[in-house]
């Protein structure tokens, strides 16, 4: 089973700043299998990035993903008030289980 | 509009059973993989189960904590996904989301249904 570790646990930034969220896998994963979701309080998660770097439909271009092997990053440029939420990375491999990181809370400073 | 609507959550005693349903609309359910993901209050996301479509014989996969207790099934004639929860434990408490599983990502999520085991 692939274990995903996200850091930091909480990130405090101001609107307009850049956020860098990290996700480290316990072993190398294919870039196709790394996904990012956003979850706001009281809402279901929303697909943001799939295949490491591909934005989902309707996702603003200030969101970008990168990485390979065991280290992956979600970057959010020019933070907007609506971007403050919890972000999860996910590994969807060729065989189960499908695993999630524990999440990074992005909060307003 | 692509939509997933869960129902069937509620309060149940430890050791009890519950059946969750998820009705899909706006996409080709019959040819889609669908999954269940849960979230304990204030905690992270946990994948629970997946059922593939008919082309793959409706093959099922489960997370280790629920294997042998939960059963995922589907009725394509009703565009509905089910999750039978048996031998429930307090640690099964949480919101259960139905998700559309599309090429290694969960691209549509339901609003969730709450299960409380107490």
mmCIF file with all atom_site columns, N, CA and C in Angstrom, chain A residues 33-57:
data_model
loop_
_atom_site.group_PDB
_atom_site.id
_atom_site.type_symbol
_atom_site.label_atom_id
_atom_site.label_alt_id
_atom_site.label_comp_id
_atom_site.label_asym_id
_atom_site.label_entity_id
_atom_site.label_seq_id
_atom_site.pdbx_PDB_ins_code
_atom_site.Cartn_x
_atom_site.Cartn_y
_atom_site.Cartn_z
_atom_site.occupancy
_atom_site.B_iso_or_equiv
_atom_site.pdbx_formal_charge
_atom_site.auth_seq_id
_atom_site.auth_comp_id
_atom_site.auth_asym_id
_atom_site.auth_atom_id
_atom_site.pdbx_PDB_model_num
ATOM 1  N N  . UNK A 1 33 ? -1.132  8.624  -11.736 1.00 0.00 ? 33 UNK A N  1
ATOM 2  C CA . UNK A 1 33 ? -1.911  8.174  -10.593 1.00 0.00 ? 33 UNK A CA 1
ATOM 3  C C  . UNK A 1 33 ? -2.038  9.185  -9.465  1.00 0.00 ? 33 UNK A C  1
ATOM 4  N N  . UNK A 1 34 ? -1.452  10.369 -9.611  1.00 0.00 ? 34 UNK A N  1
ATOM 5  C CA . UNK A 1 34 ? -1.446  11.336 -8.517  1.00 0.00 ? 34 UNK A CA 1
ATOM 6  C C  . UNK A 1 34 ? -2.488  12.421 -8.786  1.00 0.00 ? 34 UNK A C  1
ATOM 7  N N  . UNK A 1 35 ? -3.375  12.595 -7.802  1.00 0.00 ? 35 UNK A N  1
ATOM 8  C CA . UNK A 1 35 ? -4.547  13.461 -7.963  1.00 0.00 ? 35 UNK A CA 1
ATOM 9  C C  . UNK A 1 35 ? -4.647  14.399 -6.752  1.00 0.00 ? 35 UNK A C  1
ATOM 10 N N  . UNK A 1 36 ? -5.209  15.581 -6.967  1.00 0.00 ? 36 UNK A N  1
ATOM 11 C CA . UNK A 1 36 ? -5.438  16.547 -5.888  1.00 0.00 ? 36 UNK A CA 1
ATOM 12 C C  . UNK A 1 36 ? -6.920  16.937 -5.835  1.00 0.00 ? 36 UNK A C  1
ATOM 13 N N  . UNK A 1 37 ? -7.428  17.066 -4.611  1.00 0.00 ? 37 UNK A N  1
ATOM 14 C CA . UNK A 1 37 ? -8.801  17.499 -4.379  1.00 0.00 ? 37 UNK A CA 1
ATOM 15 C C  . UNK A 1 37 ? -8.796  18.677 -3.411  1.00 0.00 ? 37 UNK A C  1
ATOM 16 N N  . UNK A 1 38 ? -9.837  19.494 -3.533  1.00 0.00 ? 38 UNK A N  1
ATOM 17 C CA . UNK A 1 38 ? -10.084 20.611 -2.620  1.00 0.00 ? 38 UNK A CA 1
ATOM 18 C C  . UNK A 1 38 ? -11.378 20.334 -1.872  1.00 0.00 ? 38 UNK A C  1
ATOM 19 N N  . UNK A 1 39 ? -11.393 20.587 -0.575  1.00 0.00 ? 39 UNK A N  1
ATOM 20 C CA . UNK A 1 39 ? -12.626 20.440 0.182   1.00 0.00 ? 39 UNK A CA 1
ATOM 21 C C  . UNK A 1 39 ? -12.851 21.658 1.063   1.00 0.00 ? 39 UNK A C  1
ATOM 22 N N  . UNK A 1 40 ? -14.012 22.266 0.892   1.00 0.00 ? 40 UNK A N  1
ATOM 23 C CA . UNK A 1 40 ? -14.412 23.399 1.725   1.00 0.00 ? 40 UNK A CA 1
ATOM 24 C C  . UNK A 1 40 ? -15.342 22.899 2.817   1.00 0.00 ? 40 UNK A C  1
ATOM 25 N N  . UNK A 1 41 ? -15.433 23.626 3.932   1.00 0.00 ? 41 UNK A N  1
ATOM 26 C CA . UNK A 1 41 ? -16.254 23.162 5.061   1.00 0.00 ? 41 UNK A CA 1
ATOM 27 C C  . UNK A 1 41 ? -17.695 22.878 4.639   1.00 0.00 ? 41 UNK A C  1
ATOM 28 N N  . UNK A 1 42 ? -18.191 21.727 5.063   1.00 0.00 ? 42 UNK A N  1
ATOM 29 C CA . UNK A 1 42 ? -19.569 21.363 4.779   1.00 0.00 ? 42 UNK A CA 1
ATOM 30 C C  . UNK A 1 42 ? -19.840 20.917 3.357   1.00 0.00 ? 42 UNK A C  1
ATOM 31 N N  . UNK A 1 43 ? -18.790 20.792 2.554   1.00 0.00 ? 43 UNK A N  1
ATOM 32 C CA . UNK A 1 43 ? -18.966 20.398 1.159   1.00 0.00 ? 43 UNK A CA 1
ATOM 33 C C  . UNK A 1 43 ? -18.224 19.102 0.862   1.00 0.00 ? 43 UNK A C  1
ATOM 34 N N  . UNK A 1 44 ? -18.650 18.455 -0.205  1.00 0.00 ? 44 UNK A N  1
ATOM 35 C CA . UNK A 1 44 ? -17.909 17.301 -0.705  1.00 0.00 ? 44 UNK A CA 1
ATOM 36 C C  . UNK A 1 44 ? -16.604 17.779 -1.341  1.00 0.00 ? 44 UNK A C  1
ATOM 37 N N  . UNK A 1 45 ? -15.619 16.910 -1.404  1.00 0.00 ? 45 UNK A N  1
ATOM 38 C CA . UNK A 1 45 ? -14.386 17.276 -2.121  1.00 0.00 ? 45 UNK A CA 1
ATOM 39 C C  . UNK A 1 45 ? -14.676 17.551 -3.590  1.00 0.00 ? 45 UNK A C  1
ATOM 40 N N  . UNK A 1 46 ? -13.756 18.278 -4.199  1.00 0.00 ? 46 UNK A N  1
ATOM 41 C CA . UNK A 1 46 ? -13.863 18.645 -5.609  1.00 0.00 ? 46 UNK A CA 1
ATOM 42 C C  . UNK A 1 46 ? -12.549 18.292 -6.289  1.00 0.00 ? 46 UNK A C  1
ATOM 43 N N  . UNK A 1 47 ? -12.628 17.661 -7.447  1.00 0.00 ? 47 UNK A N  1
ATOM 44 C CA . UNK A 1 47 ? -11.434 17.322 -8.208  1.00 0.00 ? 47 UNK A CA 1
ATOM 45 C C  . UNK A 1 47 ? -10.753 18.590 -8.717  1.00 0.00 ? 47 UNK A C  1
ATOM 46 N N  . UNK A 1 48 ? -9.445  18.699 -8.439  1.00 0.00 ? 48 UNK A N  1
ATOM 47 C CA . UNK A 1 48 ? -8.685  19.858 -8.897  1.00 0.00 ? 48 UNK A CA 1
ATOM 48 C C  . UNK A 1 48 ? -7.701  19.497 -10.001 1.00 0.00 ? 48 UNK A C  1
ATOM 49 N N  . UNK A 1 49 ? -6.822  18.557 -9.685  1.00 0.00 ? 49 UNK A N  1
ATOM 50 C CA . UNK A 1 49 ? -5.710  18.188 -10.560 1.00 0.00 ? 49 UNK A CA 1
ATOM 51 C C  . UNK A 1 49 ? -5.666  16.670 -10.664 1.00 0.00 ? 49 UNK A C  1
ATOM 52 N N  . UNK A 1 50 ? -5.475  16.146 -11.879 1.00 0.00 ? 50 UNK A N  1
ATOM 53 C CA . UNK A 1 50 ? -5.286  14.712 -12.056 1.00 0.00 ? 50 UNK A CA 1
ATOM 54 C C  . UNK A 1 50 ? -4.058  14.473 -12.926 1.00 0.00 ? 50 UNK A C  1
ATOM 55 N N  . UNK A 1 51 ? -3.564  13.241 -12.889 1.00 0.00 ? 51 UNK A N  1
ATOM 56 C CA . UNK A 1 51 ? -2.355  12.959 -13.658 1.00 0.00 ? 51 UNK A CA 1
ATOM 57 C C  . UNK A 1 51 ? -1.222  13.901 -13.313 1.00 0.00 ? 51 UNK A C  1
ATOM 58 N N  . UNK A 1 52 ? -1.096  14.215 -12.038 1.00 0.00 ? 52 UNK A N  1
ATOM 59 C CA . UNK A 1 52 ? -0.067  15.099 -11.478 1.00 0.00 ? 52 UNK A CA 1
ATOM 60 C C  . UNK A 1 52 ? -0.231  16.568 -11.835 1.00 0.00 ? 52 UNK A C  1
ATOM 61 N N  . UNK A 1 53 ? -0.558  16.858 -13.109 1.00 0.00 ? 53 UNK A N  1
ATOM 62 C CA . UNK A 1 53 ? -0.479  18.255 -13.542 1.00 0.00 ? 53 UNK A CA 1
ATOM 63 C C  . UNK A 1 53 ? -1.650  18.731 -14.403 1.00 0.00 ? 53 UNK A C  1
ATOM 64 N N  . UNK A 1 54 ? -2.645  17.902 -14.613 1.00 0.00 ? 54 UNK A N  1
ATOM 65 C CA . UNK A 1 54 ? -3.751  18.284 -15.504 1.00 0.00 ? 54 UNK A CA 1
ATOM 66 C C  . UNK A 1 54 ? -4.903  18.873 -14.700 1.00 0.00 ? 54 UNK A C  1
ATOM 67 N N  . UNK A 1 55 ? -5.261  20.108 -15.023 1.00 0.00 ? 55 UNK A N  1
ATOM 68 C CA . UNK A 1 55 ? -6.364  20.735 -14.300 1.00 0.00 ? 55 UNK A CA 1
ATOM 69 C C  . UNK A 1 55 ? -7.709  20.138 -14.736 1.00 0.00 ? 55 UNK A C  1
ATOM 70 N N  . UNK A 1 56 ? -8.570  19.913 -13.766 1.00 0.00 ? 56 UNK A N  1
ATOM 71 C CA . UNK A 1 56 ? -9.918  19.441 -14.070 1.00 0.00 ? 56 UNK A CA 1
ATOM 72 C C  . UNK A 1 56 ? -10.727 20.577 -14.697 1.00 0.00 ? 56 UNK A C  1
ATOM 73 N N  . UNK A 1 57 ? -11.823 20.207 -15.307 1.00 0.00 ? 57 UNK A N  1
ATOM 74 C CA . UNK A 1 57 ? -12.691 21.181 -15.955 1.00 0.00 ? 57 UNK A CA 1
ATOM 75 C C  . UNK A 1 57 ? -13.133 22.256 -14.971 1.00 0.00 ? 57 UNK A C  1
#
